[in-house]
Coordinates of C-alpha atoms and ligand atoms in Angstrom, one line a residue:
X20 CA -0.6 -19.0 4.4
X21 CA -3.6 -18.7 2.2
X22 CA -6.5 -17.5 4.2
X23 CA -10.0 -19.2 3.6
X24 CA -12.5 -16.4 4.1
X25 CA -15.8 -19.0 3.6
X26 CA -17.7 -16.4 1.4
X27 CA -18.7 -19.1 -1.3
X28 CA -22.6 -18.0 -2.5
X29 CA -23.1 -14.8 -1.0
X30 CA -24.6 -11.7 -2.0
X31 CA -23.2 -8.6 -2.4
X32 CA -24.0 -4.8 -3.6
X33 CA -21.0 -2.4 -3.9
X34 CA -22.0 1.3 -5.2
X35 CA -20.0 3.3 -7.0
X36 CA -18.6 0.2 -9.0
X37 CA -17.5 1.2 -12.5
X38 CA -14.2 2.9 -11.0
X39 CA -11.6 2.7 -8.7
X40 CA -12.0 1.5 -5.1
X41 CA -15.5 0.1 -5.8
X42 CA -14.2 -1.8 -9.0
X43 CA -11.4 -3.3 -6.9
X44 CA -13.6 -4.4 -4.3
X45 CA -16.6 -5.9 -6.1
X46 CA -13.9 -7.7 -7.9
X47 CA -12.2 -8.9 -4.3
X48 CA -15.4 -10.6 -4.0
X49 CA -16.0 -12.1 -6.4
X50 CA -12.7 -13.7 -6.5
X51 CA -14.0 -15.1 -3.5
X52 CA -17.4 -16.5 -4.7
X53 CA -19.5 -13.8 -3.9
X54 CA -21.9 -12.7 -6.2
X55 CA -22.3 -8.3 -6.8
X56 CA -24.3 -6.7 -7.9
X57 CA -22.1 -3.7 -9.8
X58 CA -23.6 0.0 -9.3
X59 CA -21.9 3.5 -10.7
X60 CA -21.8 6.0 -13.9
X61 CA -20.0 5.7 -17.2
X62 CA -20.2 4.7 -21.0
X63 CA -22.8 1.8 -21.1
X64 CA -20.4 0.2 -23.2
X65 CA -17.5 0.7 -21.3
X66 CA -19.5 -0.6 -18.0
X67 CA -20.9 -3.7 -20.0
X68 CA -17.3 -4.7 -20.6
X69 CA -15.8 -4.2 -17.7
X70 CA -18.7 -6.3 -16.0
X71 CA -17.8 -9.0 -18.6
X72 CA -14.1 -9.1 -17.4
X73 CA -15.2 -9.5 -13.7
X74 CA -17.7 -12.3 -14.5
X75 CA -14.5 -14.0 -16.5
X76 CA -12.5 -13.7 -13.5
X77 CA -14.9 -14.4 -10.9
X78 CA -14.6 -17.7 -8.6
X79 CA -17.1 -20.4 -10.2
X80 CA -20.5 -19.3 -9.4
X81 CA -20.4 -15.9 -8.6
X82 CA -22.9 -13.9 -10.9
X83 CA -21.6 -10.2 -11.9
X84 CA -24.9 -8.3 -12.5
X85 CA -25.3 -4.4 -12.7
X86 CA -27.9 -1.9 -11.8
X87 CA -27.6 1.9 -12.8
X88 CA -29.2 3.8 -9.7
X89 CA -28.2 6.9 -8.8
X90 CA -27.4 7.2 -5.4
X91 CA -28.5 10.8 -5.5
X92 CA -32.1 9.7 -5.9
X93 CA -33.6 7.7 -2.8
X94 CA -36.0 5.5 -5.0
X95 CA -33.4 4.3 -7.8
X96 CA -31.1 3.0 -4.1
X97 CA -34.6 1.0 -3.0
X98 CA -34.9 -0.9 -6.6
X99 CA -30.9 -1.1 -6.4
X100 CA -31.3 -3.1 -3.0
X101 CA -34.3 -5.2 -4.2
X102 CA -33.1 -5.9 -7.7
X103 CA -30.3 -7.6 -5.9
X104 CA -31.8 -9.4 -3.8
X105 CA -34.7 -10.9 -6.3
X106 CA -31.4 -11.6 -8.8
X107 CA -29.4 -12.7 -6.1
X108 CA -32.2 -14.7 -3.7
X109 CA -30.5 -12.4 -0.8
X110 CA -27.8 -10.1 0.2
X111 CA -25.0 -11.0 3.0
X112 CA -23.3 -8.0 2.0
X113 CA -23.5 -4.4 1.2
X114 CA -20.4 -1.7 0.3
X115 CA -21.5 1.8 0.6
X116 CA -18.8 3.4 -1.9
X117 CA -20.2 5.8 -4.0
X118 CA -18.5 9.6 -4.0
X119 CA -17.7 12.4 -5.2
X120 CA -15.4 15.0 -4.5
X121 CA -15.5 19.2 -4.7
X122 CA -12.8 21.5 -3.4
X123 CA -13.2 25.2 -2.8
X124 CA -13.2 27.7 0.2
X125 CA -16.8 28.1 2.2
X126 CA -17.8 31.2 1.3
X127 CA -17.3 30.1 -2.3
X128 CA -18.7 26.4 -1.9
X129 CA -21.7 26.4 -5.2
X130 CA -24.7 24.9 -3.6
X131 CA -25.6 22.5 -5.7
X132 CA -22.0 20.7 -5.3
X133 CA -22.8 20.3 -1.3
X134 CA -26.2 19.2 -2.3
X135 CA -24.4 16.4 -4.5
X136 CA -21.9 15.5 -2.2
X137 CA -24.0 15.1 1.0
X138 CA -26.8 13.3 -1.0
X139 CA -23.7 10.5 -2.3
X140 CA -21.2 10.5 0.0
X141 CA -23.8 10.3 3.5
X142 CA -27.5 10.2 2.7
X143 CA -27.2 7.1 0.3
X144 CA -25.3 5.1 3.1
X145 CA -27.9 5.6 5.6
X146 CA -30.8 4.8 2.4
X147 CA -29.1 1.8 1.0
X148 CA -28.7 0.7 4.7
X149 CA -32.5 1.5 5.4
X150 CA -33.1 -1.4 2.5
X151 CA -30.6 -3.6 3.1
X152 CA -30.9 -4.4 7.0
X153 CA -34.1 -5.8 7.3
X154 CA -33.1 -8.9 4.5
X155 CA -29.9 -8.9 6.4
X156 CA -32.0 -9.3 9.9
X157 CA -34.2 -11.9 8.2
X158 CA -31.3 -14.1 7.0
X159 CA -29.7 -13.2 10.9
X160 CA -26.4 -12.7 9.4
X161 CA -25.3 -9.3 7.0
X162 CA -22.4 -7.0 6.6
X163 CA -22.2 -3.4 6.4
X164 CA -19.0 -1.6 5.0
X165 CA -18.7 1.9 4.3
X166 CA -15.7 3.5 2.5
X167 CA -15.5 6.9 4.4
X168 CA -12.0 8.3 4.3
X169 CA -8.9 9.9 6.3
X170 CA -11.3 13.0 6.1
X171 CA -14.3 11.0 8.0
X172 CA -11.8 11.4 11.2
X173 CA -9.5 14.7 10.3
X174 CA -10.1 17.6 8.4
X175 CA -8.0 19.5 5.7
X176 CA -9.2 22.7 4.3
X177 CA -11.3 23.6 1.0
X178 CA -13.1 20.5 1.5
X179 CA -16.1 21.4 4.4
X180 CA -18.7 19.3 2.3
X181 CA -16.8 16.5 2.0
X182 CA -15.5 15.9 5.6
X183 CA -18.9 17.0 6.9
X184 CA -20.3 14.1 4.8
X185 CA -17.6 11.5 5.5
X186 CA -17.7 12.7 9.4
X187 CA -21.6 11.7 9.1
X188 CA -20.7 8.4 7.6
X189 CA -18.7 7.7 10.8
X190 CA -21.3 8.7 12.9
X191 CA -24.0 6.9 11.2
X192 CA -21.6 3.7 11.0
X193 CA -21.2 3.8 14.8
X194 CA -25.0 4.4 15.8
X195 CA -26.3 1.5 12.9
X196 CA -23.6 -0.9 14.7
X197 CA -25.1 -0.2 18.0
X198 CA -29.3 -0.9 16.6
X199 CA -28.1 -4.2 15.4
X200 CA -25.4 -5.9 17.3
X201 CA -26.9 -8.6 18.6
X202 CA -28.6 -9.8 14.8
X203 CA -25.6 -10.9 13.4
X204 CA -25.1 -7.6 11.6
X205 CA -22.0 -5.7 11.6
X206 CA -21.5 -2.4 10.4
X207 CA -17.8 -0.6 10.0
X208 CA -16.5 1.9 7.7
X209 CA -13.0 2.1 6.2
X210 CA -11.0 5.4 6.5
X211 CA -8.5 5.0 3.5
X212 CA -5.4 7.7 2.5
X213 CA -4.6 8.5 -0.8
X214 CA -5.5 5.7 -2.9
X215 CA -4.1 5.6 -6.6
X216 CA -7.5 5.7 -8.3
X217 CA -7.8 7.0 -12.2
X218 CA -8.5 10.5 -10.3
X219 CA -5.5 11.1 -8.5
X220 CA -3.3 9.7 -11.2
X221 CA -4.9 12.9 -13.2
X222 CA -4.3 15.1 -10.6
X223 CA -0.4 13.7 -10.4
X224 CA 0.1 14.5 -14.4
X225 CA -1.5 17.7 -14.1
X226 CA 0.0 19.0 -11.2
X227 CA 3.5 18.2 -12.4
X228 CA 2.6 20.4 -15.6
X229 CA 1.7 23.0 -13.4
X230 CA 4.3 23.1 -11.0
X231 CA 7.0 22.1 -13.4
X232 CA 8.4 19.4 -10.8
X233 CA 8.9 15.9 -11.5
X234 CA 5.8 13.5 -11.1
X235 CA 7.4 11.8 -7.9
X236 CA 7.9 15.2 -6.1
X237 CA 4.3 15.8 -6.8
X238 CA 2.9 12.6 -5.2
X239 CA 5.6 13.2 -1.9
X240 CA 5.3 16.9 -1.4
X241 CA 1.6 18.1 -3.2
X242 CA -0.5 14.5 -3.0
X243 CA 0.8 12.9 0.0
X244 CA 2.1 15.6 1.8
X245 CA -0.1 14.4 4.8
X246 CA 0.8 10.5 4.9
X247 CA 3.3 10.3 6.7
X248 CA 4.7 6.7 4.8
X249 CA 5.0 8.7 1.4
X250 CA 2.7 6.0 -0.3
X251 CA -0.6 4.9 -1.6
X252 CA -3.1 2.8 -0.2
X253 CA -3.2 0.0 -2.7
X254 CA -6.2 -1.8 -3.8
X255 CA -4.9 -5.0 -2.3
X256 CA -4.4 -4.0 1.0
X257 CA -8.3 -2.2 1.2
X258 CA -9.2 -5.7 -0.4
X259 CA -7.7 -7.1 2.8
X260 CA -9.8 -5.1 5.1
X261 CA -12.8 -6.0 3.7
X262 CA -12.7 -9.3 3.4
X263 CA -11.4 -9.5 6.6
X264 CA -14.7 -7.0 7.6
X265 CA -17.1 -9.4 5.7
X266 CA -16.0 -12.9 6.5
X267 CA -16.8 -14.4 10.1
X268 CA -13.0 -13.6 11.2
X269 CA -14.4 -10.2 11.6
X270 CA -18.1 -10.9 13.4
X271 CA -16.6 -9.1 16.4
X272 CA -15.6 -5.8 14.6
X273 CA -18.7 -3.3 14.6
X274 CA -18.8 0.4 15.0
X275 CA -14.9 0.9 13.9
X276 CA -13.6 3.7 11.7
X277 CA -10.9 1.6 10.4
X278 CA -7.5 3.6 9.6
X279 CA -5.7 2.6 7.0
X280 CA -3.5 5.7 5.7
X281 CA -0.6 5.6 6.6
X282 CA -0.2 7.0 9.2
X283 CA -2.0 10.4 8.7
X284 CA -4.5 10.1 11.0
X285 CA -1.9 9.7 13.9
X286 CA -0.2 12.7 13.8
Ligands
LIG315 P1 -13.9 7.1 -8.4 O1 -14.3 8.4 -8.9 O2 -12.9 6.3 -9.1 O3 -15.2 6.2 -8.2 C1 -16.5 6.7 -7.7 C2 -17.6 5.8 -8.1 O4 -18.8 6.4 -7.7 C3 -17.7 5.6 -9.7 O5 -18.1 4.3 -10.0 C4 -18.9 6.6 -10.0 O6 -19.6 6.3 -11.2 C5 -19.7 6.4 -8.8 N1 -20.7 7.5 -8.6 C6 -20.5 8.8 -8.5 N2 -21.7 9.5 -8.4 C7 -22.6 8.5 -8.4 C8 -24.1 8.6 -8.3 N3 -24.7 9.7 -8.2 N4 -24.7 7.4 -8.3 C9 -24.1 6.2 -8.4 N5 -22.7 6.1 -8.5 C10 -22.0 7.3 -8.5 O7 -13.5 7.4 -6.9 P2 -12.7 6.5 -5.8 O8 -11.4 7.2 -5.6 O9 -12.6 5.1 -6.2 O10 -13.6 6.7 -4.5 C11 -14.5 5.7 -4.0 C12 -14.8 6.0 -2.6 O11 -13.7 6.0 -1.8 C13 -15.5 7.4 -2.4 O12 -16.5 7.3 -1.4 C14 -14.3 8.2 -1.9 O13 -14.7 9.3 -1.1 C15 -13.6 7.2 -1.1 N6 -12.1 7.5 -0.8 C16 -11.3 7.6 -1.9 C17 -9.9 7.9 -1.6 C18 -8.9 8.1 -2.7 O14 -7.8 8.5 -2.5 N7 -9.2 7.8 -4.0 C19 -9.5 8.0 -0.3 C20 -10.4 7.9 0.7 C21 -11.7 7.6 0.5

């Protein structure tokens, strides 16, 4: 059964769009007649085409625009927000992806990296949130989505800035839920596994080399040694989520820290 989500001429910014999870999901949308705004790093070149490929495959309508902000810089998230919503004439729907990742012991943990990750990982949820709920309140209607992780609900070692960040994203998910439940507004974050983004397929190849094991042992005993299903979280299935997330079938769905890893999060 082909499900109708009714998206047709909405308005949507995903950050951290020019790779992996966000790239999947702006392109969900689109599919579905929502118009994003893209947001993220990389070769101008590189971003310019892939934007082109998204606006071939889009749904008729949908615009695929892109804005460069940095989500490390408060300002560049405000023009993000309100270059969307002059482009777009509003914005039903915002995707706080943006990360980054950094792995090392405490006591060993370089400043500037926690600086980095608290400023994209948290910080620019709650400052592209802070722009994006009073259009949402005015239209009466808006979704929220943050992609926090496995790690926003469990904690593995080496990576303190990351699940302190991803932590806050839950927290911050739940309390924004609360402010504006009863404006139409919901507000949920995703907790995905492993997910087969460029990154981790690196990390497969190279820890294979190192290890001198096969690439499959490395994904079931190194990468997903905590998932208890042995496999990735694939695009399609986070697509899912999310469009069940943004689409009315979901208007009663607010302040959740949506699992969907696996199991790893049970154990
Ligand atoms: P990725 O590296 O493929 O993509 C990250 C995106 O963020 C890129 O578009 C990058 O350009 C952008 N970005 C980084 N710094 C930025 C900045 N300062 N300003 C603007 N954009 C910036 O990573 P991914 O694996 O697709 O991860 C996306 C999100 O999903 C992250 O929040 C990550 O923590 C989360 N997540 C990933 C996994 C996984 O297994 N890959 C699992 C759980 C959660």
């Amino acid at each position: 059964m082909a499900v109708d989500y009714h998206l047709e001429g909405q308005a949507a910014v995903v950050t951290g769009s020019t790779s992996g999870i966000g790239q999947a999901m702006a392109a969900a949308l689109t599919a579905q007649g929502v118009s994003v705004v893209l947001n993220g790093f990389g070769e101008a070149a590189r971003i310019e085409a892939d934007r082109a490929a998204m606006q071939a495959r889009a749904a008729a309508g949908a615009k695929v625009l892109y804005h460069g902000a940095d989500m490390t810089r408060p300002a560049e998230i405000a023009e993000l927000i309100a270059f969307a919503t002059s482009e777009l004439g509003r914005l039903d729907i915002l995707v706080n992806n943006a990360g980054i990742q950094h792995v090392a012991p405490v006591d060993e943990f370089p400043d500037e990296k926690w600086a980095a990750i608290l400023a994209i990982n948290l910080s620019s949820v709650f400052h592209a949130t802070k722009h994006a709920l009073p259009i949402m309140k005015a239209q009466g209607r808006g979704r929220v989505v943050n992609i926090a992780s496995a790690h926003g609900l469990v904690a593995s070692p080496f990576k303190s800035a990351y699940v302190a960040a991803k932590h806050g994203v839950v927290g911050f998910t739940k309390s924004c839920a609360l402010e504006v439940a009863r404006q139409g507004i919901t507000v949920n974050a995703i907790c995905p596994g492993y997910v087969k983004t460029p990154l981790v397929e690196m990390q497969i190849g190279d820890q294979a080399k190192a290890r001198g094991i096969a690439p499959e042992r490395v994904v079931e005993e190194v990468i997903l040694a905590a998932q208890p299903n042995k496999a990735f979280v694939e695009y399609d299935q986070l697509a899912g989520l999310l469009l069940y997330l943004v689409s009315d079938l979901g208007a009663s769905t607010t302040g959740a820290a949506l699992s969907i890893d696996g199991g790893w999060t049970a154990a």
